[in-house]
Amino acid sequence: MALRTAQALRFRVARVLRAGGADDAKPRWTLPEADYHKYTYQPSIPDKHFNIGHWNYAPITMWLRARRPAMERVLGDVYSTLTATGSAIGSPIQANVDANLPGFGYKFLGFVGALIGYNLAVMYVQSRTEAWMFLEKMRLYALGDELVHQGFFMSDAEDSDTRHHKYDHDVERLNALWEEALSDATQARSFDKLCEHLAVDPAKMPIKDLPSPISWRFSMMPYGRDDPDAKTFSFAPVDSPAGSNYFLLDMGDAGDYIDRQDNKPNPIRKGRHMYTASYMPPTK
């Protein structure tokens, strides 16, 4: 019995525990040159690579780093100004809301009431101005329709065909008038009978006005990126639009909205939303 008790109370030597560990876990004041990232708590780069140029750094990187304090100061001041202004405006409103609408339920009802009141106000204004806006819309439509009938939106080919058609019509009318006048004068054997056909009835004028040699049309206005008449002054290359949109990983160029040139080739143009990294709206 005593032997069994002595075996339970025997002593053992415990394992020695030391602070620290391997070489990479020892505290130090500086970062070693090799494997410096093992001694930091977050991804970082040495100061010599941060403050001076590097073979893999673009110049804009160093330029931004040099101006980062000023930019952070400007952004911080703008943020503080906006938050202070918002607080100065919103605090009285929030205090009034809390005083008159305590609890979430009253605030929710107040929000719903504000939405209903906004809709009623919009409906009231629309009911008072709908007739005037409809008349204004019809007036603009009448002006556009008048320009269409005047040929303002005709192309060069359409204008040429219209002029040629009017010329043929006038030639046919004048030839018929000449044949009729010559026939009547021949039968009457009188020159005065021929001159009677020169009289014009004011109520039946065959020609409303003399055709202008130049018709001012919309297509005559200079437009387009490459049209020299549309450029008063040239642009610096840095201010000119890019010729391609390679930075969006898209095929094709940037297109030209004025010239109605799409920025996508024909196979992709029909399904641009499936082939573009950033959706660009189609041109007219």
mmCIF file of C-alpha atoms in Angstrom:
data_model
loop_
_atom_site.group_PDB
_atom_site.id
_atom_site.type_symbol
_atom_site.label_atom_id
_atom_site.label_comp_id
_atom_site.label_asym_id
_atom_site.label_seq_id
_atom_site.Cartn_x
_atom_site.Cartn_y
_atom_site.Cartn_z
ATOM 1 C CA MET A 1 0.000 0.000 0.000
ATOM 2 C CA ALA A 2 2.793 2.423 0.894
ATOM 3 C CA LEU A 3 4.607 1.536 -2.328
ATOM 4 C CA ARG A 4 1.593 2.395 -4.412
ATOM 5 C CA THR A 5 1.243 5.807 -2.695
ATOM 6 C CA ALA A 6 4.910 6.595 -3.243
ATOM 7 C CA GLN A 7 4.599 5.902 -6.976
ATOM 8 C CA ALA A 8 1.698 8.415 -7.300
ATOM 9 C CA LEU A 9 3.667 11.177 -5.557
ATOM 10 C CA ARG A 10 6.868 10.898 -7.560
ATOM 11 C CA PHE A 11 8.341 14.074 -9.171
ATOM 12 C CA ARG A 12 9.141 14.710 -12.841
ATOM 13 C CA VAL A 13 11.305 17.383 -14.500
ATOM 14 C CA ALA A 14 9.120 19.725 -16.628
ATOM 15 C CA ARG A 15 10.118 21.111 -20.052
ATOM 16 C CA VAL A 16 11.940 24.442 -19.909
ATOM 17 C CA LEU A 17 9.855 27.302 -21.462
ATOM 18 C CA ARG A 18 11.784 30.264 -22.854
ATOM 19 C CA ALA A 19 10.599 33.631 -24.135
ATOM 20 C CA GLY A 20 11.216 34.452 -27.813
ATOM 21 C CA GLY A 21 11.776 31.726 -30.318
ATOM 22 C CA ALA A 22 13.664 31.374 -33.569
ATOM 23 C CA ASP A 23 15.808 34.058 -35.099
ATOM 24 C CA ASP A 24 12.956 35.530 -37.129
ATOM 25 C CA ALA A 25 10.870 36.117 -33.972
ATOM 26 C CA LYS A 26 13.454 38.003 -31.921
ATOM 27 C CA PRO A 27 12.603 41.676 -31.381
ATOM 28 C CA ARG A 28 14.911 44.128 -33.148
ATOM 29 C CA TRP A 29 15.125 47.865 -33.799
ATOM 30 C CA THR A 30 15.706 47.730 -37.548
ATOM 31 C CA LEU A 31 14.443 45.678 -40.468
ATOM 32 C CA PRO A 32 16.937 43.332 -42.055
ATOM 33 C CA GLU A 33 17.699 43.713 -45.732
ATOM 34 C CA ALA A 34 16.759 40.159 -46.646
ATOM 35 C CA ASP A 35 13.205 38.965 -46.131
ATOM 36 C CA TYR A 36 12.165 42.243 -44.555
ATOM 37 C CA HIS A 37 8.481 41.400 -45.050
ATOM 38 C CA LYS A 38 8.760 38.648 -42.424
ATOM 39 C CA TYR A 39 9.440 41.233 -39.733
ATOM 40 C CA THR A 40 6.492 43.502 -40.426
ATOM 41 C CA TYR A 41 2.901 43.255 -39.350
ATOM 42 C CA GLN A 42 1.469 44.265 -42.735
ATOM 43 C CA PRO A 43 2.652 44.448 -46.330
ATOM 44 C CA SER A 44 5.086 47.304 -46.654
ATOM 45 C CA ILE A 45 8.169 48.337 -48.590
ATOM 46 C CA PRO A 46 11.509 49.729 -47.359
ATOM 47 C CA ASP A 47 11.936 53.470 -47.078
ATOM 48 C CA LYS A 48 14.544 53.540 -49.791
ATOM 49 C CA HIS A 49 11.985 52.106 -52.194
ATOM 50 C CA PHE A 50 9.231 54.391 -50.970
ATOM 51 C CA ASN A 51 10.955 57.789 -51.027
ATOM 52 C CA ILE A 52 13.103 57.488 -54.149
ATOM 53 C CA GLY A 53 12.619 56.210 -57.653
ATOM 54 C CA HIS A 54 12.511 52.566 -58.463
ATOM 55 C CA TRP A 55 12.981 50.647 -61.668
ATOM 56 C CA ASN A 56 9.416 49.348 -61.485
ATOM 57 C CA TYR A 57 7.674 52.539 -60.346
ATOM 58 C CA ALA A 58 6.034 54.931 -62.769
ATOM 59 C CA PRO A 59 6.934 58.634 -62.325
ATOM 60 C CA ILE A 60 3.323 59.384 -61.461
ATOM 61 C CA THR A 61 3.707 57.162 -58.395
ATOM 62 C CA MET A 62 6.495 59.323 -56.974
ATOM 63 C CA TRP A 63 4.583 62.471 -57.934
ATOM 64 C CA LEU A 64 1.500 61.298 -56.054
ATOM 65 C CA ARG A 65 3.532 60.268 -53.023
ATOM 66 C CA ALA A 66 5.147 63.684 -52.872
ATOM 67 C CA ARG A 67 1.760 65.386 -52.937
ATOM 68 C CA ARG A 68 -0.114 62.919 -50.793
ATOM 69 C CA PRO A 69 0.053 65.050 -47.580
ATOM 70 C CA ALA A 70 -1.375 68.080 -49.372
ATOM 71 C CA MET A 71 -4.105 66.031 -51.016
ATOM 72 C CA GLU A 72 -4.992 64.364 -47.717
ATOM 73 C CA ARG A 73 -5.170 67.782 -46.073
ATOM 74 C CA VAL A 74 -7.459 69.140 -48.773
ATOM 75 C CA LEU A 75 -9.701 66.078 -48.732
ATOM 76 C CA GLY A 76 -9.786 66.054 -44.948
ATOM 77 C CA ASP A 77 -10.721 69.741 -44.776
ATOM 78 C CA VAL A 78 -13.404 69.277 -47.410
ATOM 79 C CA TYR A 79 -14.817 66.307 -45.509
ATOM 80 C CA SER A 80 -14.794 68.151 -42.201
ATOM 81 C CA THR A 81 -16.433 71.206 -43.783
ATOM 82 C CA LEU A 82 -19.169 69.125 -45.382
ATOM 83 C CA THR A 83 -19.824 67.147 -42.211
ATOM 84 C CA ALA A 84 -19.894 70.285 -40.078
ATOM 85 C CA THR A 85 -22.264 72.006 -42.501
ATOM 86 C CA GLY A 86 -24.470 68.944 -42.637
ATOM 87 C CA SER A 87 -24.487 68.697 -38.875
ATOM 88 C CA ALA A 88 -25.346 72.387 -38.496
ATOM 89 C CA ILE A 89 -28.272 71.998 -40.888
ATOM 90 C CA GLY A 90 -29.408 68.545 -39.821
ATOM 91 C CA SER A 91 -29.080 68.881 -36.045
ATOM 92 C CA PRO A 92 -32.018 71.333 -35.611
ATOM 93 C CA ILE A 93 -34.119 69.222 -37.959
ATOM 94 C CA GLN A 94 -33.216 66.055 -36.099
ATOM 95 C CA ALA A 95 -33.968 67.705 -32.751
ATOM 96 C CA ASN A 96 -37.357 68.875 -34.023
ATOM 97 C CA VAL A 97 -38.142 65.400 -35.369
ATOM 98 C CA ASP A 98 -37.134 63.758 -32.071
ATOM 99 C CA ALA A 99 -39.223 66.222 -30.078
ATOM 100 C CA ASN A 100 -42.376 65.876 -32.172
ATOM 101 C CA LEU A 101 -42.033 62.274 -33.372
ATOM 102 C CA PRO A 102 -40.663 60.184 -30.518
ATOM 103 C CA GLY A 103 -39.980 56.549 -31.217
ATOM 104 C CA PHE A 104 -39.519 54.611 -34.425
ATOM 105 C CA GLY A 105 -43.245 54.215 -35.104
ATOM 106 C CA TYR A 106 -43.990 57.939 -35.158
ATOM 107 C CA LYS A 107 -40.903 58.601 -37.270
ATOM 108 C CA PHE A 108 -42.027 55.971 -39.778
ATOM 109 C CA LEU A 109 -45.499 57.497 -39.957
ATOM 110 C CA GLY A 110 -43.964 60.921 -40.389
ATOM 111 C CA PHE A 111 -41.790 59.638 -43.244
ATOM 112 C CA VAL A 112 -44.790 58.063 -44.955
ATOM 113 C CA GLY A 113 -46.739 61.293 -44.480
ATOM 114 C CA ALA A 114 -43.885 63.270 -46.041
ATOM 115 C CA LEU A 115 -43.926 60.964 -49.071
ATOM 116 C CA ILE A 116 -47.696 61.297 -49.410
ATOM 117 C CA GLY A 117 -47.468 65.062 -49.088
ATOM 118 C CA TYR A 118 -44.730 65.180 -51.742
ATOM 119 C CA ASN A 119 -46.875 63.143 -54.128
ATOM 120 C CA LEU A 120 -49.874 65.391 -53.494
ATOM 121 C CA ALA A 121 -47.774 68.495 -54.125
ATOM 122 C CA VAL A 122 -46.402 67.079 -57.376
ATOM 123 C CA MET A 123 -49.909 66.055 -58.459
ATOM 124 C CA TYR A 124 -51.208 69.561 -57.707
ATOM 125 C CA VAL A 125 -48.451 71.270 -59.668
ATOM 126 C CA GLN A 126 -48.831 68.848 -62.574
ATOM 127 C CA SER A 127 -52.587 69.356 -62.721
ATOM 128 C CA ARG A 128 -52.046 73.145 -62.966
ATOM 129 C CA THR A 129 -49.263 72.977 -65.567
ATOM 130 C CA GLU A 130 -50.146 69.910 -67.656
ATOM 131 C CA ALA A 131 -52.205 71.857 -70.202
ATOM 132 C CA TRP A 132 -49.496 74.504 -70.613
ATOM 133 C CA MET A 133 -46.777 71.860 -71.047
ATOM 134 C CA PHE A 134 -48.928 70.044 -73.630
ATOM 135 C CA LEU A 135 -49.379 73.255 -75.608
ATOM 136 C CA GLU A 136 -45.651 73.928 -75.434
ATOM 137 C CA LYS A 137 -44.937 70.402 -76.645
ATOM 138 C CA MET A 138 -47.373 70.808 -79.543
ATOM 139 C CA ARG A 139 -45.799 74.143 -80.439
ATOM 140 C CA LEU A 140 -42.347 72.580 -80.586
ATOM 141 C CA TYR A 141 -43.763 69.705 -82.645
ATOM 142 C CA ALA A 142 -45.389 72.187 -85.055
ATOM 143 C CA LEU A 143 -42.095 74.022 -85.448
ATOM 144 C CA GLY A 144 -40.234 70.780 -86.138
ATOM 145 C CA ASP A 145 -42.909 69.610 -88.587
ATOM 146 C CA GLU A 146 -42.694 72.949 -90.397
ATOM 147 C CA LEU A 147 -38.943 72.563 -90.737
ATOM 148 C CA VAL A 148 -39.440 69.048 -92.103
ATOM 149 C CA HIS A 149 -41.846 70.324 -94.780
ATOM 150 C CA GLN A 150 -39.430 73.119 -95.640
ATOM 151 C CA GLY A 151 -36.736 70.532 -96.300
ATOM 152 C CA PHE A 152 -34.474 71.591 -93.443
ATOM 153 C CA PHE A 153 -33.578 67.994 -92.586
ATOM 154 C CA MET A 154 -33.093 66.759 -96.138
ATOM 155 C CA SER A 155 -29.770 65.301 -97.134
ATOM 156 C CA ASP A 156 -27.743 66.501 -100.118
ATOM 157 C CA ALA A 157 -29.098 63.714 -102.314
ATOM 158 C CA GLU A 158 -32.689 64.397 -101.288
ATOM 159 C CA ASP A 159 -32.272 68.118 -101.938
ATOM 160 C CA SER A 160 -30.815 67.413 -105.386
ATOM 161 C CA ASP A 161 -33.631 65.015 -106.263
ATOM 162 C CA THR A 162 -36.259 67.529 -105.069
ATOM 163 C CA ARG A 163 -34.759 70.331 -107.170
ATOM 164 C CA HIS A 164 -34.568 68.065 -110.213
ATOM 165 C CA HIS A 165 -38.191 66.975 -109.749
ATOM 166 C CA LYS A 166 -39.372 70.596 -109.518
ATOM 167 C CA TYR A 167 -37.359 71.492 -112.600
ATOM 168 C CA ASP A 168 -38.910 68.663 -114.615
ATOM 169 C CA HIS A 169 -42.385 69.689 -113.453
ATOM 170 C CA ASP A 170 -41.832 73.331 -114.454
ATOM 171 C CA VAL A 171 -40.438 72.289 -117.846
ATOM 172 C CA GLU A 172 -43.469 70.094 -118.499
ATOM 173 C CA ARG A 173 -45.888 72.860 -117.434
ATOM 174 C CA LEU A 174 -44.196 75.533 -119.553
ATOM 175 C CA ASN A 175 -44.022 73.244 -122.613
ATOM 176 C CA ALA A 176 -47.751 72.492 -122.313
ATOM 177 C CA LEU A 177 -48.501 76.209 -121.946
ATOM 178 C CA TRP A 178 -46.386 77.059 -124.989
ATOM 179 C CA GLU A 179 -48.048 74.403 -127.140
ATOM 180 C CA GLU A 180 -51.509 75.574 -126.117
ATOM 181 C CA ALA A 181 -50.687 79.247 -126.757
ATOM 182 C CA LEU A 182 -49.044 78.482 -130.096
ATOM 183 C CA SER A 183 -52.023 76.374 -131.173
ATOM 184 C CA ASP A 184 -54.548 79.117 -130.288
ATOM 185 C CA ALA A 185 -52.430 81.824 -131.972
ATOM 186 C CA THR A 186 -52.012 79.710 -135.101
ATOM 187 C CA GLN A 187 -55.722 79.084 -135.409
ATOM 188 C CA ALA A 188 -56.542 82.759 -134.834
ATOM 189 C CA ARG A 189 -53.534 83.937 -136.859
ATOM 190 C CA SER A 190 -52.975 86.658 -134.246
ATOM 191 C CA PHE A 191 -49.921 87.527 -132.193
ATOM 192 C CA ASP A 192 -52.117 89.166 -129.578
ATOM 193 C CA LYS A 193 -53.736 85.787 -128.971
ATOM 194 C CA LEU A 194 -50.287 84.403 -128.168
ATOM 195 C CA CYS A 195 -49.617 87.256 -125.738
ATOM 196 C CA GLU A 196 -52.896 86.630 -123.920
ATOM 197 C CA HIS A 197 -51.457 83.429 -122.508
ATOM 198 C CA LEU A 198 -48.746 85.476 -120.785
ATOM 199 C CA ALA A 199 -51.321 86.980 -118.437
ATOM 200 C CA VAL A 200 -51.138 85.477 -114.942
ATOM 201 C CA ASP A 201 -54.138 84.976 -112.699
ATOM 202 C CA PRO A 202 -53.229 86.204 -109.179
ATOM 203 C CA ALA A 203 -55.565 83.599 -107.702
ATOM 204 C CA LYS A 204 -53.783 80.750 -109.498
ATOM 205 C CA MET A 205 -50.085 81.461 -109.267
ATOM 206 C CA PRO A 206 -48.106 78.524 -110.697
ATOM 207 C CA ILE A 207 -44.985 79.531 -108.763
ATOM 208 C CA LYS A 208 -45.200 80.581 -105.140
ATOM 209 C CA ASP A 209 -41.688 82.021 -104.907
ATOM 210 C CA LEU A 210 -38.437 81.942 -106.773
ATOM 211 C CA PRO A 211 -36.274 78.938 -105.902
ATOM 212 C CA SER A 212 -33.219 79.921 -103.900
ATOM 213 C CA PRO A 213 -29.881 78.796 -105.292
ATOM 214 C CA ILE A 214 -28.793 77.585 -101.839
ATOM 215 C CA SER A 215 -31.075 75.854 -99.369
ATOM 216 C CA TRP A 216 -29.976 76.117 -95.780
ATOM 217 C CA ARG A 217 -30.267 72.672 -94.320
ATOM 218 C CA PHE A 218 -29.163 70.855 -91.200
ATOM 219 C CA SER A 219 -26.675 68.718 -93.113
ATOM 220 C CA MET A 220 -24.815 71.841 -94.273
ATOM 221 C CA MET A 221 -23.678 72.638 -90.740
ATOM 222 C CA PRO A 222 -20.031 71.667 -90.201
ATOM 223 C CA TYR A 223 -19.674 68.851 -87.709
ATOM 224 C CA GLY A 224 -17.454 65.925 -87.002
ATOM 225 C CA ARG A 225 -14.148 65.376 -85.285
ATOM 226 C CA ASP A 226 -12.126 65.588 -88.494
ATOM 227 C CA ASP A 227 -14.026 68.435 -90.175
ATOM 228 C CA PRO A 228 -11.729 71.499 -90.376
ATOM 229 C CA ASP A 229 -14.727 73.857 -90.617
ATOM 230 C CA ALA A 230 -15.951 72.712 -87.205
ATOM 231 C CA LYS A 231 -12.706 73.707 -85.452
ATOM 232 C CA THR A 232 -12.073 77.313 -84.561
ATOM 233 C CA PHE A 233 -8.915 76.574 -82.623
ATOM 234 C CA SER A 234 -6.913 73.402 -82.431
ATOM 235 C CA PHE A 235 -6.656 71.307 -79.291
ATOM 236 C CA ALA A 236 -3.562 70.181 -77.458
ATOM 237 C CA PRO A 237 -2.873 66.455 -77.759
ATOM 238 C CA VAL A 238 -3.427 66.007 -74.022
ATOM 239 C CA ASP A 239 -6.937 67.495 -74.358
ATOM 240 C CA SER A 240 -7.905 65.547 -77.472
ATOM 241 C CA PRO A 241 -10.084 62.452 -77.078
ATOM 242 C CA ALA A 242 -8.358 59.126 -77.288
ATOM 243 C CA GLY A 243 -8.440 57.316 -80.581
ATOM 244 C CA SER A 244 -9.169 54.006 -78.893
ATOM 245 C CA ASN A 245 -10.579 52.683 -75.648
ATOM 246 C CA TYR A 246 -7.956 50.066 -74.933
ATOM 247 C CA PHE A 247 -8.092 50.891 -71.228
ATOM 248 C CA LEU A 248 -11.588 49.363 -71.095
ATOM 249 C CA LEU A 249 -10.337 46.124 -72.650
ATOM 250 C CA ASP A 250 -12.737 46.561 -75.559
ATOM 251 C CA MET A 251 -12.263 46.001 -79.247
ATOM 252 C CA GLY A 252 -12.622 48.895 -81.658
ATOM 253 C CA ASP A 253 -12.103 52.608 -81.207
ATOM 254 C CA ALA A 254 -13.951 55.274 -79.252
ATOM 255 C CA GLY A 255 -16.289 55.993 -82.161
ATOM 256 C CA ASP A 256 -17.700 59.371 -83.149
ATOM 257 C CA TYR A 257 -21.122 60.424 -81.923
ATOM 258 C CA ILE A 258 -21.407 63.356 -84.341
ATOM 259 C CA ASP A 259 -20.557 61.302 -87.426
ATOM 260 C CA ARG A 260 -22.803 58.455 -86.195
ATOM 261 C CA GLN A 261 -19.862 56.077 -86.185
ATOM 262 C CA ASP A 262 -20.239 53.188 -83.768
ATOM 263 C CA ASN A 263 -17.273 52.294 -81.618
ATOM 264 C CA LYS A 264 -17.755 48.563 -82.135
ATOM 265 C CA PRO A 265 -17.245 46.359 -85.178
ATOM 266 C CA ASN A 266 -20.275 44.760 -86.756
ATOM 267 C CA PRO A 267 -20.289 41.334 -85.018
ATOM 268 C CA ILE A 268 -20.000 42.889 -81.559
ATOM 269 C CA ARG A 269 -22.297 45.824 -82.239
ATOM 270 C CA LYS A 270 -25.433 43.696 -81.962
ATOM 271 C CA GLY A 271 -24.462 42.258 -78.579
ATOM 272 C CA ARG A 272 -22.253 44.938 -77.073
ATOM 273 C CA HIS A 273 -23.506 44.304 -73.572
ATOM 274 C CA MET A 274 -21.934 40.831 -73.674
ATOM 275 C CA TYR A 275 -18.538 41.901 -75.015
ATOM 276 C CA THR A 276 -17.729 45.123 -73.163
ATOM 277 C CA ALA A 277 -15.953 45.490 -69.863
ATOM 278 C CA SER A 278 -17.704 48.815 -69.274
ATOM 279 C CA TYR A 279 -21.023 49.465 -70.984
ATOM 280 C CA MET A 280 -20.935 52.379 -73.402
ATOM 281 C CA PRO A 281 -24.268 53.609 -74.806
ATOM 282 C CA PRO A 282 -24.757 53.193 -78.549
ATOM 283 C CA THR A 283 -24.548 56.142 -80.882
ATOM 284 C CA LYS A 284 -27.417 57.288 -83.068
#
